XYZ file of C-alpha atoms in Angstrom:
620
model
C 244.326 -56.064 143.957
C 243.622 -58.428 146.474
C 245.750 -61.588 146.382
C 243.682 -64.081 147.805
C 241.398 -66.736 145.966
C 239.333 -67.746 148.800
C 239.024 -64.095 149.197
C 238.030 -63.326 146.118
C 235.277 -66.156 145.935
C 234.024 -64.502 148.940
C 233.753 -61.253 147.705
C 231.858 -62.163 144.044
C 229.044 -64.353 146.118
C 228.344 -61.840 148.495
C 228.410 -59.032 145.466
C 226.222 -61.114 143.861
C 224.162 -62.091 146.449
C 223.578 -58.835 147.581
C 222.994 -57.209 144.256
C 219.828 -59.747 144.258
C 218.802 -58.515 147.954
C 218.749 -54.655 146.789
C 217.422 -54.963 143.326
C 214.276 -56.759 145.628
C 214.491 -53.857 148.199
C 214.349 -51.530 145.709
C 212.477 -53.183 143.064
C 215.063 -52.284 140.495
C 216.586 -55.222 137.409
C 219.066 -57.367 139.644
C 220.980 -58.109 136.307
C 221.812 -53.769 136.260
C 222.877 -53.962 139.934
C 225.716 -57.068 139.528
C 226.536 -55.656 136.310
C 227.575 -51.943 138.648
C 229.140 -54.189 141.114
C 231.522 -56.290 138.835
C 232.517 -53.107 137.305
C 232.914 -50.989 140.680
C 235.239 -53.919 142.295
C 236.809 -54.615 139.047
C 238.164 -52.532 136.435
C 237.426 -49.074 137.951
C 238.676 -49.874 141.451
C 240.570 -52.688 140.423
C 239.736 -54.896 143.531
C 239.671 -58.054 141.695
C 240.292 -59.710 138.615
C 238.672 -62.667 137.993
C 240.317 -64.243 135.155
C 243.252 -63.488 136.255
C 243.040 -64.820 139.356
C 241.723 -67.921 138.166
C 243.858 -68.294 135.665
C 243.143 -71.484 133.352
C 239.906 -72.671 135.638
C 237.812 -69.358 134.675
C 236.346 -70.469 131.331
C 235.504 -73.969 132.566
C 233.337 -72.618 135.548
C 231.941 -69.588 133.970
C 231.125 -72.333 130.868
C 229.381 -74.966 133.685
C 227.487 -72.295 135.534
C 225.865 -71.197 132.260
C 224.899 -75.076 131.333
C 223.142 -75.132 134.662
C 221.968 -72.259 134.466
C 220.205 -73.311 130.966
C 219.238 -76.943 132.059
C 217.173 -75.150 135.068
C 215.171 -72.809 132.811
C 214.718 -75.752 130.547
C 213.495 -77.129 133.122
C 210.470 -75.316 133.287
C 209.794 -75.499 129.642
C 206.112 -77.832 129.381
C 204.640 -77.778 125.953
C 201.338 -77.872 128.132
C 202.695 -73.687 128.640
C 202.225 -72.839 125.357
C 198.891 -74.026 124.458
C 197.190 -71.558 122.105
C 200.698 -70.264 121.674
C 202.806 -73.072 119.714
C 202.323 -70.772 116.320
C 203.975 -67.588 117.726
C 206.577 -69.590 120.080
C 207.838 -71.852 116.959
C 207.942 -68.548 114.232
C 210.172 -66.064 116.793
C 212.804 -69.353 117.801
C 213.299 -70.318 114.074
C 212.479 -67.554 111.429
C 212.646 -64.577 114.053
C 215.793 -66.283 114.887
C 217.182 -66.089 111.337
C 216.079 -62.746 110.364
C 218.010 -61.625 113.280
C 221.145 -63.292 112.430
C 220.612 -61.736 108.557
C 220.111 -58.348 110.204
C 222.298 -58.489 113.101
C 224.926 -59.740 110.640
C 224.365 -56.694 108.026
C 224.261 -53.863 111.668
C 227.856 -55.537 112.570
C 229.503 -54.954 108.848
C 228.144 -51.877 107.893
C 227.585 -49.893 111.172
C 230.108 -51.471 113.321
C 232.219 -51.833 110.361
C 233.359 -55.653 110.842
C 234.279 -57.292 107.803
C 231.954 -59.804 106.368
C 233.463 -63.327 108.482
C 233.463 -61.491 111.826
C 230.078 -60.107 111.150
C 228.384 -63.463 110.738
C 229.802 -65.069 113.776
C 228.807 -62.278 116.114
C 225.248 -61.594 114.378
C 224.998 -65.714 115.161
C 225.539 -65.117 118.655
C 223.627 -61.634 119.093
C 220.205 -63.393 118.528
C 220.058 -64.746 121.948
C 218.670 -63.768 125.275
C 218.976 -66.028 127.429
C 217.625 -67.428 131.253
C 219.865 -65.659 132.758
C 218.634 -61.934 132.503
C 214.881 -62.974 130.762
C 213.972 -65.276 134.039
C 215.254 -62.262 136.557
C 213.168 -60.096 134.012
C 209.875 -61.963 134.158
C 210.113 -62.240 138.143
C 210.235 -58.440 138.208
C 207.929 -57.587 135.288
C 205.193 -59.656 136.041
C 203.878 -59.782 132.633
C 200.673 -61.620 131.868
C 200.941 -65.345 131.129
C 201.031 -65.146 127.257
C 204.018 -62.501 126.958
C 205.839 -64.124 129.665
C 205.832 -67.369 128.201
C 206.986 -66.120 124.524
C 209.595 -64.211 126.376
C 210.727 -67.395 128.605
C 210.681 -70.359 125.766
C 212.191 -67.211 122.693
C 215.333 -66.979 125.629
C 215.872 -70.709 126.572
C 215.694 -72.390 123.464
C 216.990 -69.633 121.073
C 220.563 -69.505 123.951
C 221.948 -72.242 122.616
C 221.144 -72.162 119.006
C 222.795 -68.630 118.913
C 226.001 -70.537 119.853
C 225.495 -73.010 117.798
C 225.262 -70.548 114.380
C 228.038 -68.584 115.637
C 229.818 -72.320 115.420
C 228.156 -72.362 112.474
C 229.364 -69.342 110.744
C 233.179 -70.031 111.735
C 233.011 -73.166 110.431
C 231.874 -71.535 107.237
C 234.499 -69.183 107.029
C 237.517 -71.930 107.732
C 236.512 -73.733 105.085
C 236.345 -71.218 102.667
C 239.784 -69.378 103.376
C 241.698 -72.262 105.323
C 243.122 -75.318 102.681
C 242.935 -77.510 105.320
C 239.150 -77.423 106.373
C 237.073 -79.796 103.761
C 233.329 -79.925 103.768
C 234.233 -82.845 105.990
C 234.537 -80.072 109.217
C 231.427 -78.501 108.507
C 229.468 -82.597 108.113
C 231.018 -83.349 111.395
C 229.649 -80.087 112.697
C 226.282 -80.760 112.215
C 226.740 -84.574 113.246
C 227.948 -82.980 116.702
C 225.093 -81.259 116.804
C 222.743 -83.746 116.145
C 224.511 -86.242 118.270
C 224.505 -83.576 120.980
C 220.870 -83.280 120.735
C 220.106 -87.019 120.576
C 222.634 -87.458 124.059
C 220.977 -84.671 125.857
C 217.255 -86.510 124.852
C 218.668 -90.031 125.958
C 220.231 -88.716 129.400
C 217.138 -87.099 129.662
C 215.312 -90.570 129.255
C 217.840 -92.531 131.222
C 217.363 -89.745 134.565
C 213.777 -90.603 134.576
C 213.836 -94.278 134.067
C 215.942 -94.331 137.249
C 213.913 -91.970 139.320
C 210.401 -93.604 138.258
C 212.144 -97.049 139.173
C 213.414 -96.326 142.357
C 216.955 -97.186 141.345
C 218.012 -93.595 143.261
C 217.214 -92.568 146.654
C 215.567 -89.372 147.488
C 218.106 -87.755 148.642
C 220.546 -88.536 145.836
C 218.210 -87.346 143.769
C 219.125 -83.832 143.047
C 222.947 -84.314 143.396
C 222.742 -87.091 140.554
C 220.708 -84.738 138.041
C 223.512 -82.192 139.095
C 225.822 -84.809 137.958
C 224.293 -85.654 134.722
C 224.153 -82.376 134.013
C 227.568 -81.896 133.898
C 228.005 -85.254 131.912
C 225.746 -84.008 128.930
C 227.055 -80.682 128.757
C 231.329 -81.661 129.068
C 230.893 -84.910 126.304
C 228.975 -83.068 124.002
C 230.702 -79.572 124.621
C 234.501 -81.952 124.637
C 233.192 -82.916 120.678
C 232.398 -79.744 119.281
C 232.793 -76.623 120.878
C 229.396 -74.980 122.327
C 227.372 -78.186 121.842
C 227.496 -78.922 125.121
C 224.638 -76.105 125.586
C 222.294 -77.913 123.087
C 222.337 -81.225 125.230
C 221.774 -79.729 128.324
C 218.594 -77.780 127.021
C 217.453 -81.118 125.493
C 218.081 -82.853 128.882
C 215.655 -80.383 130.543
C 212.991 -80.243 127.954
C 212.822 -83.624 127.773
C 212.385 -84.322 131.828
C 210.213 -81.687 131.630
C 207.473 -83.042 129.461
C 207.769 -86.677 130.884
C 206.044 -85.298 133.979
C 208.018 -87.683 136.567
C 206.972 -87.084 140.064
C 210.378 -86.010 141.342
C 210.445 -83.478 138.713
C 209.004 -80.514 141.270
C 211.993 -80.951 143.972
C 214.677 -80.899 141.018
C 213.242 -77.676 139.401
C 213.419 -75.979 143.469
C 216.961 -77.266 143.738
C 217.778 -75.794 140.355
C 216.176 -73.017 141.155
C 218.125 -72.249 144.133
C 221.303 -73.263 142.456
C 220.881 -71.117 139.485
C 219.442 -67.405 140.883
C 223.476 -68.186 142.848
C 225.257 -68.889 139.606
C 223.643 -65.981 137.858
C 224.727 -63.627 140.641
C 228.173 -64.615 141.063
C 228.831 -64.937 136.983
C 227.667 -61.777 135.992
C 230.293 -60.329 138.602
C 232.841 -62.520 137.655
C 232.408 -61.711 133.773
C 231.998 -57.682 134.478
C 234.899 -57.481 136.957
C 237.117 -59.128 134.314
C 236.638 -56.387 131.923
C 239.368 -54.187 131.427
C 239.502 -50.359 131.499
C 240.317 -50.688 127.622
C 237.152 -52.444 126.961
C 235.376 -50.400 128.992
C 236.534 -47.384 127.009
C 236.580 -48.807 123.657
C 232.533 -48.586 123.969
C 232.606 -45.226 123.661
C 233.270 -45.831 119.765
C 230.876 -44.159 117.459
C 230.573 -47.606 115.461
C 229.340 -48.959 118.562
C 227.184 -47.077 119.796
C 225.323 -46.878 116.634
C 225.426 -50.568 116.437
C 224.076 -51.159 119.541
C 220.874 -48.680 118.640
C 220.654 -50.163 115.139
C 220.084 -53.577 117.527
C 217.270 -52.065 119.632
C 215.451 -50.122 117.957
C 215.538 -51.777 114.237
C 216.666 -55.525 113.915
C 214.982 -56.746 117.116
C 211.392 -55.256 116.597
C 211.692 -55.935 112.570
C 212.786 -59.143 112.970
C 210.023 -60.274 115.785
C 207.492 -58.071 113.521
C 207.939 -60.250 110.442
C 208.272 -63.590 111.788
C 204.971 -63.024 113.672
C 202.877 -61.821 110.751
C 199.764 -64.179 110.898
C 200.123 -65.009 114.098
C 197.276 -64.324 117.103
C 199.518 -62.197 118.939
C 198.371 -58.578 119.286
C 200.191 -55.799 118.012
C 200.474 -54.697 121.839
C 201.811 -58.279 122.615
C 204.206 -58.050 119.588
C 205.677 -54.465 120.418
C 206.353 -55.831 124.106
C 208.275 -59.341 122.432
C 210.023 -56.920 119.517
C 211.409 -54.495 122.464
C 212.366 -56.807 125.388
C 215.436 -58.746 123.874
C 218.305 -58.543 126.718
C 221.840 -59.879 126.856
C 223.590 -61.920 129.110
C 226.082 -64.485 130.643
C 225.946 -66.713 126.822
C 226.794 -63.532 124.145
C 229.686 -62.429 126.967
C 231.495 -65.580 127.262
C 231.484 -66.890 124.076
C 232.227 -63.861 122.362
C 235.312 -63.567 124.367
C 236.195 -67.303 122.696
C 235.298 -66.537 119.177
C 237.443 -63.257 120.010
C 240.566 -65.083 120.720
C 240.059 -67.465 118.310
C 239.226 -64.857 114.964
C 242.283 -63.198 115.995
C 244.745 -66.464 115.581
C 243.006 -66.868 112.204
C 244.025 -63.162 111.287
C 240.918 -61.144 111.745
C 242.013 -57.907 113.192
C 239.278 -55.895 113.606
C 238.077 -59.169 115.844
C 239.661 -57.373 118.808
C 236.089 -54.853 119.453
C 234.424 -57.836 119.830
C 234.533 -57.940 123.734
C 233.827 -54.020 124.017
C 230.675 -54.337 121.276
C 229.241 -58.027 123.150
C 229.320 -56.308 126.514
C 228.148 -52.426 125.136
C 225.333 -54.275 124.010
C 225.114 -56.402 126.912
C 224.648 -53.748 129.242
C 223.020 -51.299 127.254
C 219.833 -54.345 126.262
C 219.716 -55.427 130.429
C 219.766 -51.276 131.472
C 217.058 -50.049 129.057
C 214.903 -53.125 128.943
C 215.289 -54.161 132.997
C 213.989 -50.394 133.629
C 211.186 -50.209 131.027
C 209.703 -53.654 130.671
C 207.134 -53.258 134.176
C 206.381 -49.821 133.054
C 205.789 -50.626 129.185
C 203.906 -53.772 130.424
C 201.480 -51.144 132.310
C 201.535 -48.428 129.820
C 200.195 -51.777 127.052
C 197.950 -53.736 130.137
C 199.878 -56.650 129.703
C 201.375 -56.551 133.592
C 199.308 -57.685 136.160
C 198.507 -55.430 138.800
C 201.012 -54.715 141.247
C 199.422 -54.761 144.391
C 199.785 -58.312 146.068
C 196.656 -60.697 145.650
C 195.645 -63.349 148.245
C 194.816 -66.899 147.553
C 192.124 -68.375 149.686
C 192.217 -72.225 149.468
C 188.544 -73.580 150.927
C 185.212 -72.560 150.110
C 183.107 -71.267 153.350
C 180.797 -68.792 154.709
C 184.204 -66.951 156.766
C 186.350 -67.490 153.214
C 183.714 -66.132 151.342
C 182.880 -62.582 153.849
C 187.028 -62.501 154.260
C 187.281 -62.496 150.120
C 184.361 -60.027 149.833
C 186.110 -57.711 152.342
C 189.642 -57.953 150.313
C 187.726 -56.977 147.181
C 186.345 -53.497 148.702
C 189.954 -52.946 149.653
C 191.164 -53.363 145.977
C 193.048 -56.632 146.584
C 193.019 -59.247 144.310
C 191.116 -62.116 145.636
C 190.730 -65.512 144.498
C 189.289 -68.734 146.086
C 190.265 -72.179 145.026
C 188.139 -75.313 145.618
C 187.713 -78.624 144.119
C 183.669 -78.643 145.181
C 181.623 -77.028 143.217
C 178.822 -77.161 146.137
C 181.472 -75.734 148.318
C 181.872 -72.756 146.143
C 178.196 -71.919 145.516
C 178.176 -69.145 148.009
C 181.396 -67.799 146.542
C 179.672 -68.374 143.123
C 176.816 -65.983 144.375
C 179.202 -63.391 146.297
C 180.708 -62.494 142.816
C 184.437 -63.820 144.046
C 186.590 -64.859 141.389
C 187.068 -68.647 141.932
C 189.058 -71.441 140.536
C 187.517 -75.121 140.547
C 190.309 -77.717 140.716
C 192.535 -79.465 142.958
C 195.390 -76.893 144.040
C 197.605 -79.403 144.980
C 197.421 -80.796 141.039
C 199.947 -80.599 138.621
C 197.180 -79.423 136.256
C 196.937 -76.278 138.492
C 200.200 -74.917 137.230
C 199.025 -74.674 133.796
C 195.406 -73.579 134.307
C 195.789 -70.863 137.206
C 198.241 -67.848 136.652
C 199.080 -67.543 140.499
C 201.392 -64.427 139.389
C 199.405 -61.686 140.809
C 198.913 -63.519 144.302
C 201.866 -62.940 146.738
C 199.683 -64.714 149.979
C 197.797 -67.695 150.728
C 195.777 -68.655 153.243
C 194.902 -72.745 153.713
C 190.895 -72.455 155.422
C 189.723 -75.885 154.825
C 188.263 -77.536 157.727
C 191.361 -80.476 157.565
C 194.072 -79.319 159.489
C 196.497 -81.795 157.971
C 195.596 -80.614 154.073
C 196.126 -76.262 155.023
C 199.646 -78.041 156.074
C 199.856 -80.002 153.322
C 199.343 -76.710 151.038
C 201.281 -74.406 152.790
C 204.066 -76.751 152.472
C 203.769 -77.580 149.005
C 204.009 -73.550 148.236
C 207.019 -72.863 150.385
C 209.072 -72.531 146.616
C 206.535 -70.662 145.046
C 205.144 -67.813 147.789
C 207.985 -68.099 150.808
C 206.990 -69.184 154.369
C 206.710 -65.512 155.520
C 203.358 -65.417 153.271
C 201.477 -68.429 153.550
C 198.797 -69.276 156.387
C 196.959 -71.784 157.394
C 194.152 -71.472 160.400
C 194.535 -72.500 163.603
C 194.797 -76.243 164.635
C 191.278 -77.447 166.280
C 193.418 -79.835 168.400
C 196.381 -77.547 169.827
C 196.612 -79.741 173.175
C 198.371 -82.717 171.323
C 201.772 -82.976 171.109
C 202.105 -84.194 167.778
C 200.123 -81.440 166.026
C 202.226 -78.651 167.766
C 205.689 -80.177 166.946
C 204.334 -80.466 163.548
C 203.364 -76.785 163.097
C 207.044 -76.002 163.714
C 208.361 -77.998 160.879
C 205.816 -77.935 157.997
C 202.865 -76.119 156.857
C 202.061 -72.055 157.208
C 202.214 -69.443 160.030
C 199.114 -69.625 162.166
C 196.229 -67.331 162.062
C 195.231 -64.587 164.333
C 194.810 -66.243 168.064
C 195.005 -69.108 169.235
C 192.015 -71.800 169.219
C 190.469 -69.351 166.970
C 189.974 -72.386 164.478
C 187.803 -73.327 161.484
C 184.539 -73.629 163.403
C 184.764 -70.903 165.644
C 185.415 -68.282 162.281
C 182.367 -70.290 160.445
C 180.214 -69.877 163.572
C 180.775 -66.426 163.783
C 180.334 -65.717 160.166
C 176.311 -67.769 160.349
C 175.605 -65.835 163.921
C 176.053 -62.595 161.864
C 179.525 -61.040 163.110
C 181.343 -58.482 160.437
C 184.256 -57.382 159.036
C 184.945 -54.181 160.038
C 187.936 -51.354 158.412
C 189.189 -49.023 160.603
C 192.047 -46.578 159.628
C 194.653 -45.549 161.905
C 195.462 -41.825 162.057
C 197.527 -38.927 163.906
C 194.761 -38.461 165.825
C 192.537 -41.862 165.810
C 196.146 -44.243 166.709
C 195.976 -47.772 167.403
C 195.913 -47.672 171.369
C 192.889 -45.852 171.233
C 191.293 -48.380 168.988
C 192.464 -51.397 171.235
C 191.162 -49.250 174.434
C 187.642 -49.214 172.412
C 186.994 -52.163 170.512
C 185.005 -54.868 171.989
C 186.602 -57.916 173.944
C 185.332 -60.231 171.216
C 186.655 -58.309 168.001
C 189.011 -60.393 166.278
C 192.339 -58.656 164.542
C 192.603 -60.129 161.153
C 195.089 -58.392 159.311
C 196.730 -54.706 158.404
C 196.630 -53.363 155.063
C 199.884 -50.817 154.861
C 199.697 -47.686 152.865
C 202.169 -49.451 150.125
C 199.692 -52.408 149.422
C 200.717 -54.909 151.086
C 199.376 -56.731 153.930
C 200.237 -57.807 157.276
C 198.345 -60.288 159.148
C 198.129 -61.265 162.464
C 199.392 -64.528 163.782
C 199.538 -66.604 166.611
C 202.383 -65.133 168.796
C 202.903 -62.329 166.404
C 201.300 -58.796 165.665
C 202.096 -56.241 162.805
C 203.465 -53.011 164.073
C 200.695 -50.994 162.940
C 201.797 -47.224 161.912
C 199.652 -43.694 160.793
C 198.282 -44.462 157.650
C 197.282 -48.497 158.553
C 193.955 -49.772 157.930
C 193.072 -52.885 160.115
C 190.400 -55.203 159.408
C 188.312 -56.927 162.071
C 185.526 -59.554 162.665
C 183.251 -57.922 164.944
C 179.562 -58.321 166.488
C 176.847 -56.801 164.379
C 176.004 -55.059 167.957
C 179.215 -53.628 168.269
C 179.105 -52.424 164.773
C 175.439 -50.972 165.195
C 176.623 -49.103 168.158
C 179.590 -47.284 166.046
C 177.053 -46.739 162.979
C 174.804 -44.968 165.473
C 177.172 -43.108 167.521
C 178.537 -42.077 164.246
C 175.081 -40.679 162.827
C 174.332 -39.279 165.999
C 177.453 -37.760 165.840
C 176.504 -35.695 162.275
C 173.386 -35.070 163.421
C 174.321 -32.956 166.329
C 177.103 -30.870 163.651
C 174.130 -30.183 161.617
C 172.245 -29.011 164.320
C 174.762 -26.992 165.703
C 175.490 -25.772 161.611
C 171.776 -24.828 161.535
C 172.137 -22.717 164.380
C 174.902 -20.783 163.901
């Protein structure tokens, strides 16, 4: 074992970190690959050992990771997300949420064979999910907007009521076998959790009233909700135990629905904060396993537990609370199967573990092997079936990467077109209606509206579109876009068209700092792609092969033809920027804007071409 802290520390980031970076490589469920790392450096190679090394401060980070983690995806919960889906949303997080517990409770005493008291306090806990494998989930999956919002709101609200019954259900049992516990513990109880509620709503409240009043600088900003965050969650969690998770999701619902205009740079900082909790808790918590627990899963009681869990309570228990619902019996099979584990059910049942134990409940002591058998069992089978059960039920939007053309025009319009009889989803956003008449006519999906609106979020599903291109004729607003979808897309994949003024100083300092990668070459601007588009220049497809390669196309294609981008055999595209080319391979198809002439000429060399093989067919 490595005796070194700062060591250590090291080691779990970049583990974690990592795990992320090949689970996007290889498009497989980043929850699965920290999960194999935490186990490889921990108990079976015994690298590390997290809780022992940390001794006393483990439980108090693990415990303020997770409340970040859980104010960040609550966060992003906007009751203007579940229009048309309130019904469905408010059935699974309260009666779905019960008839789990009931069923979950019944699996643990007479399949896992935990007595009665035991069995209550872990079904309590078993009904959650959580943010912190549903959010990596949803990112992979890329479900359709109506499943993926279930799934999100069902895992961020439900995490802390499942700590709250397994509270709940301990509470329950001290006051029926301990003298000392009155009905006064269990009053208090819910006036914790009431009061953590109502603290979470008012710091909530208080954040936004300080931001909106310009009583906090911008760049305090973040660090204060970080902060506050903390607050809520330590006095309400320092009360009553696992409250502190109910004020923290109360804190982010409620700054989420008052729509403040900081609100968009909090939920990036969060963001960014969060995907590095996730990765370095999941190690922490699966390298502290021991090789006993690790063993102990192997138990017949277990494993049959864990099945009775995914294949019986989960679907039953979404299938009833849904009944008379809209959703479709395709929508409800996805909901009733996805249902992983995660950072939440692991670290507090290792506290209700402990704690069952000191009040006499043997057969407490499986209840670290079951948590994390199910744990790992629910992220495995559901991280590598949800994409493919999405597709099998056309509720996953298709996997090759769309583009997002922002600005209606004649070269936008013939670009879109183009994209379309390449399979590529296409879309073209605009607030004119005039401007997207010719669109309109082309048969291009559109979307009327202000992209740069906070309405936008809500009424366009950007999901399927990994690029965006900014082709207005301002240079300042295809900045101002590209910019504003750095979070969302990455810089790698957002474009803007060249600037009509590159001579001034200004504009080419600015291009450094904000806005997109430029397209194609340079001076090649608005106008000139417009122009060409009205004089009657094409877009032209040409595939690269073993024996057509790409220095014999440059050698023959005309000194006007304009290299616009390279679709890859794998789907995705590469364009070509100013200063920058895509390595174009066997396989590639490139796409150019070329004279009609020039394209008239390769038409008729082409059918001159086939007529001379049939005439030389004929006379053979």
């Amino acid at each position: 074992m490595i005796d070194s802290i700062l060591f250590n520390l090291m080691l779990i980031g970049f583990l974690g970190i990592a795990s992320q970076w090949l689970a996007w490589r290889f498009r497989m469920p980043a929850i699965v690959v920290m999960s194999i790392a935490g186990l490889l450096v921990g108990p079976i190679f015994g690298l590390i050992d997290p809780k022992a090394d940390f001794g006393d401060m483990f439980k108090p980070i693990v415990s303020l990771a997770v409340a970040i983690i859980l104010f960040e995806g609550s966060l992003n919960l906007d009751f203007r997300e579940v229009r048309g889906l309130g019904k469905p949303v408010f059935r699974i997080v309260t009666f779905g949420a019960l008839l789990a517990w009931i069923f979950g409770s019944l699996g643990a005493h007479y399949v896992a064979g935990l007595s009665w008291a035991v069995a209550f306090v872990i079904g309590g806990l078993f009904i959650v999910t959580g943010p912190t494998v549903i959010l990596p989930l949803l990112r992979q999956a890329k479900l359709k907007p109506r499943p993926a919002a279930i799934l999100k709101w069902e895992g961020i609200v439900v995490d802390p009521f499942g700590a709250l019954l397994a509270v709940f259900a301990f509470e329950i049992i001290n006051f029926l076998i301990s003298e000392h516990v009155t009905a006064t513990s269990l009053l208090l109880f819910f006036a914790a959790s009431i009061f953590a509620g109502v603290f979470g709503w008012l710091v909530g409240k208080f954040t936004a009233f300080i931001f909106e009043k310009g009583h906090v600088p911008e760049f305090l900003k973040s660090p204060v909700v970080f902060v506050l965050v903390l607050a809520s969650f330590a006095i309400s969690d320092q009360i009553m135990h696992e409250t502190g998770l109910l004020a923290v999701t109360v804190m982010g619902m409620t700054l989420a629905n008052m729509h403040i205009s900081s609100i968009d740079d909090m939920r990036h900082f969060k963001e960014n904060i969060s995907v590095l909790l996730i990765s370095t808790i999941f190690v922490m918590l699966t390298a502290s396993l021991s090789v006993d627990t690790l063993l102990r899963i192997f138990n017949w009681n277990i494993v049959a537990f864990v099945l009775l869990m995914l294949f019986i309570v989960r679907p039953l228990s979404i299938w009833l609370s849904t009944i008379g619902t809209d959703l479709s019996n395709k929508e409800k099979l996805l909901v009733g199967w996805i249902a992983p584990r995660g950072i939440v059910a692991l670290t507090v049942s290792s506290y209700f573990a402990s704690v069952l134990l000191e009040k006499g409940f043997e057969d407490a002591s499986i209840l670290t092997s079951l948590t994390f058998a199910l744990v790992f069992s629910t992220v495995v089978a559901h991280g590598f079936t949800i994409k493919w059960l999405a597709k099998k039920l056309d509720l996953a939007i298709d996997e090759q990467p769309g583009v997002v053309i922002v600005g209606g025009n004649s070269f936008s319009t013939e670009l879109a077109k183009t994209l379309q009889e390449l399979k590529i989803p296409v879309l073209i956003a605009d607030s004119s209606w005039q401007r997207l008449i010719p669109v309109r006519k082309a048969g291009v999906p559109f979307y009327k509206g202000e992209i740069l609106s906070e309405q936008t979020e809500y009424y366009l599903d950007l999901t399927p579109y990994e690029y965006m291109i900014a082709a207005t004729e301002l240079d300042s607003y295809n900045a101002l876009v590209c910019t504003t979808f750095v979070p969302e897309i990455g810089r790698n994949n957002l474009f803007q068209l060249s600037l009509r003024n590159q001579g001034e100083v200004d504009l080419e300092d600015m291009v450094h700092t904000i806005g997109g990668r430029i397209l194609f070459q340079e001076n090649v601007t608005w106008e000139e792609l417009n122009k060409r588009i009205e004089r009657g220049d094409v877009f032209r497809k040409t595939s690269i092969t073993e024996k057509y390669r790409f220095e014999a196309y440059l050698e023959e294609r005309d000194e006007n033809t304009l290299l616009l981008f390279a679709l890859k055999p794998s789907g995705r595209i590469e364009f070509f920027t100013e200063g920058a080319s895509p390595k174009i391979e066997q396989g590639d198809t490139i796409v150019s804007l070329t004279q009609r002439c020039k394209e008239m000429k390769k038409i008729n060399e082409k059918l001159a071409e086939q007529r001379e093989n049939n005439q030389n067919g004929n006379v053979k």
